[in-house]
Amino acid sequence: MNTEEFRHYGHLCIDWLADFFEHIKDLPVTPALKPGDIKKSLPDQAPELGESMDVIFDDFLKKILPGMTHWQHPRWFAYFPANNSPESVLGELLSAGLGAQCMIWQTSPAAEELEEQVMDWLKKMLHLPSEMRGVIQDTASTATLCALIAAREKKSDYAINERGFSDNKFIVYTSTESHSSLEKGAKIAGFGKNNIRLIPVDDSYAMKAEEFERQIQHDIECGSIPTCLSATVGTTSSSALDPLAALGPICRKYNIWFHVDAAYAGSAAILPEKRYILDGVEYADSFVFNPHKWLLTNFDCSAFFVRSADDLVRSLAIHPEYLKTGVDAEVNNYRDWGIQLGRRFRALKLWFVLRSYGTEGLQQMLRSHIQWAGQVKEWIEKDDRFQLLAPVPLSLVCFRYFNERRGDAALNTFNERLLKNINKTGKVFMTHTVLRGMYTLRMVIGQRTTTFNDVAETWELIQSETKKLEGDI
Ligand SMILES: *Cc1c(COP(=O)(O)O)cnc(C)c1O
């Protein structure tokens, strides 16, 4: 492709995306497809001869687009959001065009220094402890793995990096409600699943601090070594808030690394009225949240902060001859802050977003989402056919259809069918979880393009599908 062709097709792609943003609301949120349908439509081999961009783009429209699940749809209420914005798409485009591989300062000074600066901005926006320093990771899963490795190394006086595990008594704590990435990270970091302690939760699904301390004491009595706690602010099932202010002092007392996973909820801490969700983060050794979830920066962009960069870097640094530069003593080489060597220039899109929206613009969006979730909660509370299943501190509403004449098993079947029917309309997309054995519908409001009308019409859809199913049974 020559420069003129690039210009032509570049404009075409941007025009197409602009139209897509305008009209995405008219597309089904999820495609009606069977597994294998898309693959069947594609040739078995890469083409021998190059094809024209017109043909390729046409195939994108005909073969790929119909198989997409539309995360940017205004009626995306599933999982947690992964929202984007035109600003972030432009930042991503420029980053791809620059094509820099930003492993160390020398491989792109601007990328490294911008990353430091935007992480510092985020730290101030969230009022994180001033001594914390940040790095952009691909995902919260990776950030949590890094925290686990640093905790392990600090606790073993950096011996495991040298010798590997000999007798593994290093214990990781988290709640029964924590994200699966903690288990995966603990396995990868060599702790082993059996050394993860799942601490019970209270009625709001938040970790019980006294149970945490009791478990620590038990482990110490058994000769184990309490090493790391991963607390969650905004659990994936129900957005429960672990009590950081109660857990932090316990970690200090027993010299346990305190990691805070706020992947979804962290963004809300830029609101003064919601900053309480991070009360106690001043005790944290590490903290992660995902601007790629709820802060308009397209996937991937995960903000990871550590209180002592030295602890992290000592755990992950490598010093091959071919990467040595004359300025290593003066600069920050982010390759030593994470798993991978090569790094994308992610700070650019985040910088675009933070500057274009300003803190106030982002706050406005978050406030709307939280307010509308509060409205859905009220509707549910006022309607006898529905039951709220968890508190709604932010923008996730957990609920189910309820009828006291039916047992839990029948209710579970009903709610599962209800969700399926709602999603089958293609008009909205919600997902589920199970809370205390109850099949639970989750409605998360977090899309840039969502309006109050989308929320209200979705509530109407939920009611009408419920009515239909009640008639059937
Ligand atoms: C989404 C989520 C994660 C995983 O995030 P990734 O960035 O996809 O790894 C981890 N923890 C919590 C609480 C989450 O909600």
XYZ file of C-alpha atoms and ligand atoms in Angstrom:
488
model
C 0.000 0.000 0.000
C 1.468 3.339 -0.968
C 0.979 6.603 0.879
C -1.878 7.774 -1.292
C -3.724 4.496 -0.859
C -3.140 4.645 2.871
C -4.640 8.128 2.936
C -7.641 6.961 0.953
C -8.376 3.842 2.998
C -7.499 5.598 6.252
C -10.206 8.167 5.549
C -12.556 5.396 4.565
C -11.985 3.588 7.879
C -12.485 6.720 9.958
C -15.632 7.594 8.021
C -16.876 4.087 8.535
C -16.154 4.229 12.282
C -17.864 7.608 12.606
C -20.987 6.119 10.999
C -20.625 3.025 13.166
C -20.601 5.139 16.330
C -23.742 6.904 15.074
C -25.634 3.785 14.086
C -24.401 1.088 16.441
C -27.618 1.484 18.411
C -29.530 0.011 15.473
C -27.417 -3.171 15.354
C -28.202 -6.272 17.420
C -25.955 -6.251 20.504
C -25.054 -9.907 20.073
C -24.902 -11.827 16.789
C -27.242 -14.737 16.125
C -24.625 -17.284 15.092
C -23.574 -20.846 15.675
C -20.021 -21.736 16.689
C -17.928 -22.250 13.557
C -20.107 -20.107 11.243
C -17.488 -17.393 10.778
C -14.559 -19.741 10.378
C -16.427 -21.670 7.710
C -16.761 -18.491 5.664
C -12.986 -17.951 5.578
C -10.462 -19.658 3.266
C -8.215 -22.392 4.650
C -5.017 -20.646 3.634
C -3.563 -17.170 3.427
C -3.693 -15.833 -0.142
C -0.697 -16.506 -2.311
C -1.016 -13.136 -4.028
C -1.891 -9.879 -2.355
C -5.530 -8.798 -2.535
C -6.932 -5.338 -2.987
C -7.995 -3.328 0.004
C -11.467 -2.915 -1.514
C -11.984 -6.671 -1.420
C -10.539 -6.979 2.083
C -12.695 -4.188 3.454
C -15.741 -5.619 1.773
C -15.088 -8.966 3.469
C -14.720 -7.154 6.782
C -18.227 -5.775 6.284
C -19.755 -9.009 5.029
C -17.972 -11.689 7.028
C -16.541 -10.184 10.183
C -18.891 -7.424 11.247
C -21.976 -9.689 11.439
C -20.051 -11.891 13.868
C -19.149 -9.129 16.272
C -20.556 -8.712 19.752
C -20.992 -4.969 20.196
C -19.359 -3.903 23.425
C -19.838 -0.248 22.484
C -23.608 -0.653 22.067
C -25.649 1.687 24.285
C -27.596 -1.324 25.535
C -24.550 -3.268 26.610
C -25.273 -4.143 30.225
C -23.232 -7.371 30.406
C -20.105 -8.386 32.389
C -18.413 -5.093 33.086
C -18.119 -2.511 30.341
C -15.004 -2.104 28.177
C -15.967 1.304 26.893
C -14.071 3.441 24.420
C -14.333 6.929 22.982
C -13.446 8.610 19.689
C -10.517 10.257 21.482
C -9.050 6.975 22.593
C -9.497 5.412 19.149
C -7.504 8.282 17.646
C -4.780 7.884 20.252
C -4.640 4.171 19.500
C -4.422 4.861 15.790
C -1.483 7.222 16.201
C 0.234 4.788 18.542
C -0.126 2.014 15.953
C 1.205 4.315 13.252
C 4.205 5.399 15.301
C 4.802 1.716 15.873
C 7.165 2.257 18.767
C 8.063 -0.638 21.024
C 8.395 1.082 24.369
C 10.345 -1.338 26.522
C 12.862 1.142 27.928
C 13.328 4.897 28.095
C 15.734 4.922 25.172
C 13.314 3.073 22.896
C 10.954 6.062 23.167
C 11.606 8.712 25.783
C 8.261 10.432 25.135
C 6.307 7.212 25.641
C 8.061 6.493 28.911
C 7.763 9.981 30.322
C 4.165 10.468 29.188
C 3.286 7.178 30.886
C 4.834 8.375 34.135
C 2.966 11.637 33.883
C -0.510 10.275 33.056
C -0.148 7.670 35.812
C 0.632 10.529 38.137
C -2.479 12.362 36.940
C -4.603 9.290 37.630
C -3.033 8.909 41.055
C -4.087 12.465 41.891
C -7.551 12.066 40.378
C -8.171 9.021 42.599
C -6.378 10.537 45.605
C -4.101 7.528 45.904
C -1.209 7.774 48.386
C 1.281 10.325 47.052
C 4.245 7.941 47.334
C 2.638 5.519 44.880
C 3.997 5.278 41.358
C 2.179 3.878 38.370
C 2.694 1.799 35.265
C 0.276 0.791 32.531
C -0.248 -2.956 32.225
C -2.270 -4.796 29.633
C -4.832 -6.099 32.117
C -5.680 -6.265 35.801
C -4.843 -9.972 35.659
C -1.245 -9.158 34.780
C -1.060 -6.421 37.416
C -2.300 -8.814 40.090
C 0.248 -11.411 38.987
C 3.009 -8.793 39.309
C 1.760 -7.937 42.804
C 1.816 -11.616 43.776
C 5.369 -12.037 42.491
C 6.584 -8.927 44.324
C 4.850 -10.111 47.518
C 6.466 -13.526 47.165
C 9.935 -12.073 46.598
C 9.712 -9.564 49.391
C 8.530 -12.216 51.830
C 11.238 -14.689 50.826
C 13.918 -11.998 50.809
C 14.194 -12.473 47.048
C 15.201 -16.090 47.480
C 12.503 -17.689 45.344
C 13.682 -15.771 42.296
C 17.088 -17.346 42.867
C 16.312 -20.860 43.978
C 12.666 -21.459 43.160
C 10.235 -22.752 45.756
C 11.603 -25.423 48.054
C 9.020 -25.939 50.750
C 5.998 -23.942 49.746
C 4.245 -22.465 52.738
C 3.552 -19.031 51.303
C -0.122 -18.167 51.685
C -2.329 -15.840 49.624
C -5.623 -14.480 50.986
C -8.645 -13.236 49.120
C -12.410 -13.413 49.568
C -14.743 -16.084 48.259
C -16.032 -13.386 45.875
C -12.718 -12.353 44.337
C -11.967 -12.484 40.624
C -10.638 -15.632 38.958
C -7.460 -13.747 37.985
C -6.287 -14.079 41.585
C -6.409 -17.859 41.390
C -4.721 -17.842 38.010
C -2.023 -15.457 39.244
C -1.388 -17.499 42.389
C -0.972 -20.612 40.245
C 1.394 -18.927 37.796
C 3.430 -17.316 40.585
C 3.895 -20.749 42.093
C 1.888 -20.357 45.290
C -0.422 -23.159 44.263
C -4.190 -23.278 44.529
C -4.015 -25.056 47.880
C -2.236 -22.062 49.367
C -5.044 -19.656 48.525
C -7.305 -18.966 51.488
C -10.815 -17.868 50.544
C -12.063 -15.661 53.358
C -15.836 -15.658 53.982
C -17.952 -12.608 53.200
C -20.723 -10.760 55.031
C -24.292 -10.070 53.868
C -23.064 -7.471 51.403
C -20.529 -9.945 49.946
C -17.600 -8.007 51.446
C -14.690 -9.821 53.092
C -14.940 -10.262 56.848
C -11.836 -8.667 58.352
C -12.047 -10.685 61.578
C -12.201 -13.930 59.598
C -9.116 -12.795 57.703
C -7.172 -12.297 60.920
C -8.409 -15.575 62.353
C -7.186 -17.405 59.257
C -3.775 -15.698 59.457
C -3.343 -16.810 63.057
C -4.344 -20.335 62.155
C -1.849 -20.419 59.282
C 0.953 -19.113 61.476
C 0.196 -21.788 64.063
C 0.484 -24.382 61.310
C 3.887 -23.056 60.291
C 2.732 -21.343 57.091
C 3.846 -17.898 55.957
C 1.085 -15.325 55.323
C 2.333 -13.442 52.270
C -0.282 -11.506 50.337
C -3.852 -10.278 50.608
C -5.785 -9.359 47.481
C -8.820 -7.319 48.474
C -11.448 -6.309 45.939
C -13.177 -2.973 45.547
C -16.138 -3.801 43.339
C -16.292 -7.585 43.064
C -17.159 -9.017 39.698
C -20.312 -10.805 40.801
C -21.968 -8.020 42.749
C -19.603 -4.978 43.076
C -19.070 -5.619 46.794
C -16.539 -3.439 48.576
C -14.004 -5.171 50.792
C -13.282 -3.037 53.887
C -9.785 -1.763 53.066
C -9.566 0.352 56.217
C -10.088 -2.724 58.403
C -7.947 -5.075 56.305
C -4.987 -2.706 55.884
C -3.922 -2.580 59.542
C -4.106 -6.377 59.750
C -1.751 -6.631 56.773
C 0.640 -4.191 58.466
C 0.485 -6.105 61.732
C 1.462 -9.411 60.101
C 3.674 -7.907 57.417
C 1.500 -9.081 54.547
C 1.577 -7.497 51.079
C -1.725 -5.660 50.594
C -2.961 -5.665 46.994
C -6.202 -3.922 46.015
C -8.074 -5.014 42.892
C -10.482 -2.267 41.844
C -10.555 -3.230 38.167
C -14.064 -1.963 37.485
C -14.920 0.216 40.477
C -11.674 2.193 40.730
C -12.794 4.695 38.090
C -15.668 5.806 40.351
C -13.134 7.019 42.925
C -12.638 10.184 40.844
C -16.057 11.230 42.172
C -15.708 12.977 45.551
C -18.974 11.371 46.706
C -17.658 7.887 45.835
C -14.044 8.248 46.954
C -15.007 6.462 50.188
C -14.788 3.165 48.297
C -11.006 3.530 48.545
C -10.876 4.490 52.213
C -7.947 2.502 53.566
C -6.035 2.367 50.263
C -3.302 4.270 52.118
C -2.316 0.891 53.565
C -2.009 -0.728 50.138
C 1.265 -1.949 48.684
C -0.297 -2.158 45.253
C -3.498 -1.068 43.553
C -4.973 -1.730 40.130
C -7.922 -0.375 38.184
C -8.852 -0.535 34.521
C -9.355 2.685 32.547
C -10.285 0.193 29.816
C -13.404 -0.738 31.727
C -15.171 2.429 32.737
C -12.927 5.350 31.788
C -13.384 5.563 28.031
C -9.937 4.270 27.095
C -10.237 1.391 24.674
C -8.964 -2.030 25.685
C -6.240 -2.565 26.788
C -5.170 -0.121 29.473
C -4.840 -1.164 33.088
C -3.412 1.261 35.667
C -1.186 -0.430 38.247
C 0.249 1.475 41.203
C 2.819 0.380 43.760
C 3.891 2.013 46.991
C 7.482 0.886 46.567
C 8.568 0.681 42.957
C 11.791 -0.756 44.296
C 10.012 -3.871 45.612
C 8.399 -4.440 42.233
C 11.482 -3.734 40.154
C 13.738 -5.864 42.340
C 11.335 -8.745 41.742
C 11.092 -8.342 37.982
C 14.289 -6.653 36.756
C 16.537 -8.316 34.208
C 19.855 -6.957 32.997
C 20.932 -8.477 29.698
C 23.897 -6.818 28.064
C 21.996 -5.979 24.877
C 19.511 -3.803 26.787
C 22.035 -1.748 28.734
C 22.102 1.966 27.981
C 24.134 4.896 29.250
C 21.182 6.473 31.034
C 19.813 3.504 33.001
C 20.710 5.107 36.309
C 18.695 8.244 35.545
C 15.561 6.862 33.921
C 12.659 4.570 34.460
C 12.759 1.444 32.310
C 9.236 0.107 32.397
C 10.346 -3.328 31.127
C 11.248 -4.005 34.768
C 7.760 -3.119 36.045
C 5.921 -6.018 34.453
C 5.992 -9.424 32.804
C 6.600 -8.586 29.179
C 9.673 -6.993 27.665
C 8.046 -5.326 24.676
C 5.453 -2.702 25.517
C 2.769 -0.861 23.595
C 2.481 2.925 23.734
C -0.777 2.944 25.676
C -0.269 6.236 27.494
C -1.103 8.194 24.346
C -4.759 7.171 24.150
C -5.185 7.700 27.876
C -3.656 11.170 27.564
C -6.085 12.000 24.740
C -9.029 10.881 26.863
C -8.001 12.637 30.073
C -7.356 15.901 28.235
C -10.368 15.852 25.958
C -12.900 15.014 28.681
C -11.177 16.574 31.650
C -11.884 15.175 35.080
C -15.244 16.907 35.037
C -16.361 15.290 31.787
C -15.474 11.847 33.087
C -17.214 12.553 36.383
C -20.381 13.551 34.561
C -20.512 10.243 32.722
C -19.853 8.176 35.845
C -22.492 10.108 37.800
C -25.130 9.439 35.156
C -24.398 5.735 35.135
C -24.531 5.515 38.915
C -27.727 7.541 39.072
C -29.469 5.370 36.467
C -28.402 2.210 38.267
C -29.982 3.717 41.386
C -33.168 4.230 39.389
C -33.209 0.584 38.251
C -32.693 -0.454 41.853
C -35.750 1.610 42.873
C -37.900 0.114 40.146
C -36.920 -3.361 41.300
C -37.620 -2.587 44.936
C -41.081 -1.260 44.087
C -42.040 -4.264 41.983
C -43.157 -7.408 43.835
C -42.141 -9.656 40.973
C -38.483 -8.774 41.404
C -35.956 -9.041 44.170
C -32.749 -7.097 44.627
C -29.929 -9.489 45.534
C -27.050 -7.188 46.480
C -26.413 -3.569 47.464
C -25.885 -1.134 44.571
C -22.943 1.069 45.558
C -22.091 1.903 41.927
C -23.602 0.979 38.567
C -24.197 -2.771 38.842
C -27.663 -4.012 39.772
C -28.056 -7.671 40.805
C -31.618 -8.975 40.823
C -33.927 -11.839 40.002
C -37.519 -12.577 39.306
C -39.156 -13.651 42.538
C -42.342 -15.423 43.415
C -42.766 -16.793 46.906
C -44.879 -19.686 45.659
C -41.880 -21.090 43.818
C -38.883 -22.802 45.357
C -35.293 -21.776 44.712
C -34.674 -24.438 42.079
C -37.746 -23.364 40.086
C -36.764 -19.727 40.470
C -33.285 -20.477 39.173
C -34.711 -22.182 36.093
C -37.127 -19.309 35.547
C -34.444 -16.649 35.823
C -32.081 -18.492 33.540
C -34.784 -18.700 30.891
C -35.734 -15.086 31.455
C -32.180 -13.895 30.805
C -31.950 -16.062 27.710
C -35.189 -14.636 26.349
C -34.141 -11.069 27.080
C -30.828 -11.534 25.273
C -32.444 -13.403 22.379
C -34.238 -10.209 21.390
C -30.816 -8.828 20.353
C -31.937 -5.497 21.794
C -29.880 -5.661 24.983
C -27.191 -7.852 26.485
C -26.971 -8.783 30.170
C -25.125 -11.622 31.886
C -25.595 -13.534 35.106
C -23.912 -14.677 38.263
C -24.877 -16.897 41.175
C -25.215 -15.317 44.621
C -25.800 -17.669 47.561
C -27.104 -20.299 45.196
C -29.496 -17.885 43.491
C -29.334 -17.407 39.738
C -28.813 -13.658 39.448
C -29.290 -11.259 36.552
C -26.621 -8.558 36.374
C -27.322 -5.213 34.754
C -24.231 -2.988 34.585
C -24.530 0.531 33.239
C -21.218 1.757 31.863
C -21.385 2.686 28.199
C -20.460 6.116 26.901
C -23.447 6.100 24.566
C -26.060 4.796 27.003
C -28.909 7.207 27.700
C -31.593 7.159 30.363
C -34.003 6.113 27.644
C -31.925 2.983 26.959
C -32.139 2.095 30.625
C -35.875 2.750 30.875
C -36.670 0.746 27.735
C -34.534 -2.106 28.990
C -36.525 -2.155 32.214
C -39.699 -2.321 30.097
C -38.211 -5.188 28.112
C -37.332 -7.055 31.302
C -40.922 -6.658 32.487
C -42.525 -7.706 29.222
C -40.291 -10.778 28.869
C -41.135 -11.669 32.467
C -44.839 -11.408 31.739
C -44.501 -13.649 28.675
C -42.587 -16.271 30.606
C -44.995 -16.158 33.547
C -47.784 -16.867 31.063
C -45.845 -19.839 29.696
C -45.251 -21.509 33.024
C -12.603 -7.403 35.182
C -11.937 -7.737 36.448
C -10.659 -8.297 36.461
C -9.954 -8.736 35.211
O -9.610 -7.674 34.430
P -8.644 -7.881 33.180
O -8.127 -6.505 32.945
O -9.484 -8.399 32.069
O -7.588 -8.845 33.572
C -10.054 -8.493 37.673
N -10.673 -8.176 38.826
C -11.901 -7.652 38.849
C -12.536 -7.302 40.161
C -12.579 -7.422 37.660
O -13.815 -6.907 37.681
